[in-house]
């Protein structure tokens, strides 16, 4: 074939076309190159993606555990106050405070609840039980959705109880079932009939609780230990204006200062956060560990990219000789690192949901609210991108810096 | 004839970044693994050493904890006078009738409140716990509103230092001493005179009775007699067993969480080791061919690569353990779910943990290195010589 | 076509040394010579004579310590790293001993690679690449990966990649060093055709006297100095 054809066909003005088309030279080709590079060492890429998947999954689960820890406080209302004994929660308050608190201006409703602490079959089956003022309690908690007929059935049965949907499904309780409890604080064997099952108005509503009539508890105690009658655990107060929470709290506490049972009143949210802060060390530990797993996978990922880039130094030198700039090479390495990281993140995030569901089933009512939040998913994606970028820094720097002559020599 | 160690070692040293990253990842995993074991050990030590096997704790049946337990004065008197109870030097029974309540105190650094256990002890209370010493100040005087605070309570809570006062039960209480209970659970308690505390809290009943037996062997007969006495609805436990049960939930939580984390994390580290070792095999195919041509056997090659993986694991293990040993400087304090009171315990490192963690590191190394090493050993001499 | 009286490569007092540890090792000392458009030059000399270094300097992938190096009137020794990259893309075609093809790209894509730095459209690129590959006789191997090609075929892909941008000079570093005699002859014949039919200026480093015969002239390098007896 006559090679001059090449000239006849293409030469006119050809050299003038050879100019860098900065920024947007054939993006398709760039992505294709990245993709093919990624698939070059299938075993290595596969192992790295697997590692990332496990790490992102673990990260997501740990963050979800932390969220679950705070779920109680998250679901708490700032329009409700909780009044407890100032000494500590284990000390009760007299029932006659109820009328006095109700008369305070700004208080729209009041009810009370007492921690029962009973054991269902074995201590492992933990769920919270409260003896409540049946007539008023559920008015204060509109987020507990109870069918009116069932609520009525509960109110008319002295030994009836109301249980949450999650509790019911964990132990298979149905309306009409009898639930036996062994008292720890209130000794003896107790049994209650399920009269109502409540659903949560929101995803964050705790539906693992068990409520029964305080009147029944009180009457029983009257016969057994007379000294322990007419005491309740905490008062729950509904106020008309959340902005007046601090003012009303102070007023309640002032009312009972220097009495036999001094009170401490705070918003329901602060009350719940108080619980969380007692186990803060555990939450902090889980948080630290959740970031450690990211560092571990960063080490693995950085290693993969370092090895990959080292093996391709001669190719990078060739591309440079052909006129491709350092930015192109850095782009190839960052692109590959990000592609691997995102593949790991995607599978990890997708797996988080079913695994969290399984975990939630396993722990039952220990974590009343256990769901993967959108924020967790964002954090997972952000962590993966950070790992992808960080792992590429050193290899990209090296590739951009490599001298063509040195790089070409490292072949073979 | 085996491949010399120096050859294996130099191969690791030649690829510094890769070796560093792989061993670094393993070190972090070993660190987590060791830290969890240390935490569990610290908790175990704190609670198990709180109880002594000669002592017996009596609480109300199925109360579970002292806080939830109630014992009448009549019942306490019966228990105290059982024939198995030892006598002290001055001829009195070695028994302490105690009352336990939780009070909410504010922390020194954050103002956040947490529950602290206050124990009203009888005259023999101290004598029954030889591990408790007064580290600072003095013992409270019986019949006074004086109290002594455990070391970790004094450090952490407002008003719990020597000379400071706490207000509860409508009285001011002066802290006159700090007790050092040798890192046992008593370090997280406040002690005072049992009668004074019962008056202040208007509590006409005790929570528990602690006895010392004249002979540990008589425990079963005492247990059977008390638990079958219809006048007493009480439960009898050895003190060491009682405290171990107190922390079961927390210990299980730490153990399960730690186990799950260690497994998940080790998958990451093993994958890291595998990637490194596969690359090591691929890069050195010619070397492997040469070694085989020189007369080294397949099993020598397998051993050499496994040794390389083991060295990676060992390096990770050493670094991880060194990092973990610094954790001994920290104390964790958290609420014990069962007793509802705060408990302080520290990370405790011992020989068994060192051995376990190091073994864990080596296992990670071998697991990650086995498949690549097997591939290296399977390489055909001619092919690998040509692989250049 | 360029004016024959004006040299396309003009080298004056070119000096280059390397650091080997503490020591400064001179590689090229005071080299001066010209290459005219349409020339086919073979650089020969023993190992360490500096022939590859000289080629690298002319190709703009290495920088001299002193002296001037003009290619079509531009002193490339003064260009910045980025300008040099652009200059190479437009002016130099590379042929390496070990082909240096991208293993993840097909023969077609490897030849197309330098065109990605131009404004050519997708169709324009395809037309040119197909023609270039037909010129080196690989039309039926376009979709093959380098690992599926023989050494000689790979080097033919590399040649197509080298001339696809119509560079001012072609540099070849031991282009036949890794090939058997028959393949080597193929490659040399192609270089000759590039030179004679398309008028390409070719600078080739080789230690093979047989290969050097394809060139118009041979320059010998000895210990960093040009042997001008030729």
PDB file of C-alpha atoms in Angstrom, chain A residues 43-44 47-48 50-51 54-55 58 61-62 65 69 84 86-91 115 117 182-187 227-228 258-260 262 274-275 277-282 285-286 289-290 292-293 295-300 302-304 306-307 310-311 359 367 394 398 412, chain B residues 15 17-19 21-22 24-25 28-29 31-32 60-64 67-68 70 101-105 107 112-115 167-170 201-205 250 253 257 260-261 264-265 267-269 271-272 274-276 278-279 283 332-335 337 340 342 375 388:
ATOM      1  CA  UNK A  43      -8.616 -10.967  42.699  1.00  0.00           C
ATOM      2  CA  UNK A  44      -7.007  -7.938  44.295  1.00  0.00           C
ATOM      3  CA  UNK A  47     -10.695  -8.664  47.876  1.00  0.00           C
ATOM      4  CA  UNK A  48     -10.422  -4.930  48.411  1.00  0.00           C
ATOM      5  CA  UNK A  50     -14.992  -7.189  49.946  1.00  0.00           C
ATOM      6  CA  UNK A  51     -12.943  -5.610  52.721  1.00  0.00           C
ATOM      7  CA  UNK A  54     -17.413  -5.387  55.474  1.00  0.00           C
ATOM      8  CA  UNK A  55     -15.951  -2.188  56.899  1.00  0.00           C
ATOM      9  CA  UNK A  58     -19.676  -2.510  60.307  1.00  0.00           C
ATOM     10  CA  UNK A  61     -24.190  -0.918  62.131  1.00  0.00           C
ATOM     11  CA  UNK A  62     -22.103   0.683  64.866  1.00  0.00           C
ATOM     12  CA  UNK A  65     -26.331   1.116  67.571  1.00  0.00           C
ATOM     13  CA  UNK A  69     -28.912   4.423  72.277  1.00  0.00           C
ATOM     14  CA  UNK A  84     -38.786  12.618  90.053  1.00  0.00           C
ATOM     15  CA  UNK A  86     -34.392  14.616  93.912  1.00  0.00           C
ATOM     16  CA  UNK A  87     -32.310  11.972  95.665  1.00  0.00           C
ATOM     17  CA  UNK A  88     -32.483   9.548  92.776  1.00  0.00           C
ATOM     18  CA  UNK A  89     -34.906   7.693  90.602  1.00  0.00           C
ATOM     19  CA  UNK A  90     -35.187   4.750  92.963  1.00  0.00           C
ATOM     20  CA  UNK A  91     -36.858   6.956  95.550  1.00  0.00           C
ATOM     21  CA  UNK A 115     -41.061   1.375  87.205  1.00  0.00           C
ATOM     22  CA  UNK A 117     -39.013  -4.115  87.035  1.00  0.00           C
ATOM     23  CA  UNK A 182     -42.094 -12.105  88.744  1.00  0.00           C
ATOM     24  CA  UNK A 183     -41.696  -8.944  90.798  1.00  0.00           C
ATOM     25  CA  UNK A 184     -38.258  -7.774  91.888  1.00  0.00           C
ATOM     26  CA  UNK A 185     -39.162  -4.423  93.401  1.00  0.00           C
ATOM     27  CA  UNK A 186     -42.734  -5.453  94.199  1.00  0.00           C
ATOM     28  CA  UNK A 187     -42.346  -9.056  95.363  1.00  0.00           C
ATOM     29  CA  UNK A 227     -45.882   1.319 104.257  1.00  0.00           C
ATOM     30  CA  UNK A 228     -45.352   1.139 100.510  1.00  0.00           C
ATOM     31  CA  UNK A 258     -37.609  20.999 102.351  1.00  0.00           C
ATOM     32  CA  UNK A 259     -40.389  18.445 102.279  1.00  0.00           C
ATOM     33  CA  UNK A 260     -39.834  14.757 102.915  1.00  0.00           C
ATOM     34  CA  UNK A 262     -37.857  16.896  97.344  1.00  0.00           C
ATOM     35  CA  UNK A 274     -29.682  11.711  81.651  1.00  0.00           C
ATOM     36  CA  UNK A 275     -30.052   7.967  81.195  1.00  0.00           C
ATOM     37  CA  UNK A 277     -25.176  10.020  79.724  1.00  0.00           C
ATOM     38  CA  UNK A 278     -24.836   7.401  82.475  1.00  0.00           C
ATOM     39  CA  UNK A 279     -23.717   4.927  79.851  1.00  0.00           C
ATOM     40  CA  UNK A 280     -21.852   7.535  77.844  1.00  0.00           C
ATOM     41  CA  UNK A 281     -18.564   5.667  78.122  1.00  0.00           C
ATOM     42  CA  UNK A 282     -20.007   2.818  76.088  1.00  0.00           C
ATOM     43  CA  UNK A 285     -16.231   3.557  72.893  1.00  0.00           C
ATOM     44  CA  UNK A 286     -18.544   2.438  70.073  1.00  0.00           C
ATOM     45  CA  UNK A 289     -14.372   1.830  67.301  1.00  0.00           C
ATOM     46  CA  UNK A 290     -16.585   2.815  64.354  1.00  0.00           C
ATOM     47  CA  UNK A 292     -11.126   2.598  63.823  1.00  0.00           C
ATOM     48  CA  UNK A 293     -12.734   0.257  61.321  1.00  0.00           C
ATOM     49  CA  UNK A 295      -8.755   3.396  59.479  1.00  0.00           C
ATOM     50  CA  UNK A 296      -8.224  -0.337  59.171  1.00  0.00           C
ATOM     51  CA  UNK A 297      -9.823  -0.414  55.752  1.00  0.00           C
ATOM     52  CA  UNK A 298      -7.917   2.701  54.761  1.00  0.00           C
ATOM     53  CA  UNK A 299      -4.689   0.794  55.419  1.00  0.00           C
ATOM     54  CA  UNK A 300      -5.907  -2.074  53.217  1.00  0.00           C
ATOM     55  CA  UNK A 302      -3.952   2.391  50.501  1.00  0.00           C
ATOM     56  CA  UNK A 303      -1.895  -0.776  50.221  1.00  0.00           C
ATOM     57  CA  UNK A 304      -3.858  -1.924  47.183  1.00  0.00           C
ATOM     58  CA  UNK A 306       0.272   1.639  46.327  1.00  0.00           C
ATOM     59  CA  UNK A 307       0.920  -1.805  44.880  1.00  0.00           C
ATOM     60  CA  UNK A 310       4.052   0.689  41.679  1.00  0.00           C
ATOM     61  CA  UNK A 311       3.388  -2.020  39.106  1.00  0.00           C
ATOM     62  CA  UNK A 359     -29.832  -7.672  64.315  1.00  0.00           C
ATOM     63  CA  UNK A 367     -33.093  -1.678  71.524  1.00  0.00           C
ATOM     64  CA  UNK A 394       0.543   8.943  47.840  1.00  0.00           C
ATOM     65  CA  UNK A 398       4.399   9.423  43.061  1.00  0.00           C
ATOM     66  CA  UNK A 412      10.544  -5.793  32.473  1.00  0.00           C
TER      67      UNK A 412
ATOM     68  CA  UNK B  15       8.535  -3.010  50.216  1.00  0.00           C
ATOM     69  CA  UNK B  17       4.998   1.060  52.392  1.00  0.00           C
ATOM     70  CA  UNK B  18       3.093  -2.127  51.690  1.00  0.00           C
ATOM     71  CA  UNK B  19       4.527  -3.907  54.718  1.00  0.00           C
ATOM     72  CA  UNK B  21       0.190  -0.575  55.725  1.00  0.00           C
ATOM     73  CA  UNK B  22      -0.551  -4.274  56.043  1.00  0.00           C
ATOM     74  CA  UNK B  24      -0.597  -1.324  60.485  1.00  0.00           C
ATOM     75  CA  UNK B  25      -4.057  -2.583  59.616  1.00  0.00           C
ATOM     76  CA  UNK B  28      -5.347  -1.795  64.701  1.00  0.00           C
ATOM     77  CA  UNK B  29      -7.330  -5.023  64.735  1.00  0.00           C
ATOM     78  CA  UNK B  31      -5.506  -3.273  69.372  1.00  0.00           C
ATOM     79  CA  UNK B  32      -9.297  -3.547  69.292  1.00  0.00           C
ATOM     80  CA  UNK B  60     -34.753 -10.702  99.489  1.00  0.00           C
ATOM     81  CA  UNK B  61     -35.725 -13.545  97.209  1.00  0.00           C
ATOM     82  CA  UNK B  62     -35.549 -12.644  93.493  1.00  0.00           C
ATOM     83  CA  UNK B  63     -34.542  -9.063  94.235  1.00  0.00           C
ATOM     84  CA  UNK B  64     -31.417  -9.589  92.132  1.00  0.00           C
ATOM     85  CA  UNK B  67     -30.866  -1.850  95.769  1.00  0.00           C
ATOM     86  CA  UNK B  68     -34.099  -3.706  95.091  1.00  0.00           C
ATOM     87  CA  UNK B  70     -35.674  -5.327 101.476  1.00  0.00           C
ATOM     88  CA  UNK B 101     -29.682   3.446  98.247  1.00  0.00           C
ATOM     89  CA  UNK B 102     -28.819   5.225  95.042  1.00  0.00           C
ATOM     90  CA  UNK B 103     -28.357   8.957  95.014  1.00  0.00           C
ATOM     91  CA  UNK B 104     -27.941  11.157  92.020  1.00  0.00           C
ATOM     92  CA  UNK B 105     -24.750  13.216  92.135  1.00  0.00           C
ATOM     93  CA  UNK B 107     -19.913  14.934  88.106  1.00  0.00           C
ATOM     94  CA  UNK B 112     -24.046  15.638  84.391  1.00  0.00           C
ATOM     95  CA  UNK B 113     -25.672  13.539  87.054  1.00  0.00           C
ATOM     96  CA  UNK B 114     -25.178   9.868  87.605  1.00  0.00           C
ATOM     97  CA  UNK B 115     -26.310   7.373  90.190  1.00  0.00           C
ATOM     98  CA  UNK B 167     -26.434  17.083 100.809  1.00  0.00           C
ATOM     99  CA  UNK B 168     -29.021  14.373 100.712  1.00  0.00           C
ATOM    100  CA  UNK B 169     -31.890  13.146 102.895  1.00  0.00           C
ATOM    101  CA  UNK B 170     -32.276  16.694 104.231  1.00  0.00           C
ATOM    102  CA  UNK B 201     -33.886   8.257 104.087  1.00  0.00           C
ATOM    103  CA  UNK B 202     -36.807   7.256 106.370  1.00  0.00           C
ATOM    104  CA  UNK B 203     -36.233   3.654 105.537  1.00  0.00           C
ATOM    105  CA  UNK B 204     -37.158   1.281 108.330  1.00  0.00           C
ATOM    106  CA  UNK B 205     -35.655  -1.772 106.634  1.00  0.00           C
ATOM    107  CA  UNK B 250     -22.479  -5.673  81.156  1.00  0.00           C
ATOM    108  CA  UNK B 253     -22.462  -7.003  76.316  1.00  0.00           C
ATOM    109  CA  UNK B 257     -19.775  -6.689  71.029  1.00  0.00           C
ATOM    110  CA  UNK B 260     -18.417  -9.442  66.719  1.00  0.00           C
ATOM    111  CA  UNK B 261     -16.121  -6.484  66.186  1.00  0.00           C
ATOM    112  CA  UNK B 264     -15.529  -8.226  61.375  1.00  0.00           C
ATOM    113  CA  UNK B 265     -12.289  -6.303  61.741  1.00  0.00           C
ATOM    114  CA  UNK B 267     -11.842 -10.042  57.946  1.00  0.00           C
ATOM    115  CA  UNK B 268     -10.534  -6.667  56.808  1.00  0.00           C
ATOM    116  CA  UNK B 269      -7.030  -7.349  58.070  1.00  0.00           C
ATOM    117  CA  UNK B 271      -7.959  -9.461  53.236  1.00  0.00           C
ATOM    118  CA  UNK B 272      -5.175  -6.901  53.533  1.00  0.00           C
ATOM    119  CA  UNK B 274      -3.957 -11.703  51.346  1.00  0.00           C
ATOM    120  CA  UNK B 275      -3.622  -8.823  48.889  1.00  0.00           C
ATOM    121  CA  UNK B 276      -0.076  -8.174  50.033  1.00  0.00           C
ATOM    122  CA  UNK B 278      -0.605 -12.420  46.492  1.00  0.00           C
ATOM    123  CA  UNK B 279       1.308  -9.434  45.140  1.00  0.00           C
ATOM    124  CA  UNK B 283       6.225 -10.088  41.842  1.00  0.00           C
ATOM    125  CA  UNK B 332     -13.976   3.527  82.190  1.00  0.00           C
ATOM    126  CA  UNK B 333     -16.949   4.451  84.283  1.00  0.00           C
ATOM    127  CA  UNK B 334     -20.384   3.537  83.167  1.00  0.00           C
ATOM    128  CA  UNK B 335     -23.705   2.610  84.609  1.00  0.00           C
ATOM    129  CA  UNK B 337     -27.504  -1.872  84.050  1.00  0.00           C
ATOM    130  CA  UNK B 340     -28.360   1.004  88.141  1.00  0.00           C
ATOM    131  CA  UNK B 342     -22.145   3.807  88.199  1.00  0.00           C
ATOM    132  CA  UNK B 375      -0.106 -20.600  44.887  1.00  0.00           C
ATOM    133  CA  UNK B 388       9.845 -12.085  33.816  1.00  0.00           C
TER     134      UNK B 388
END
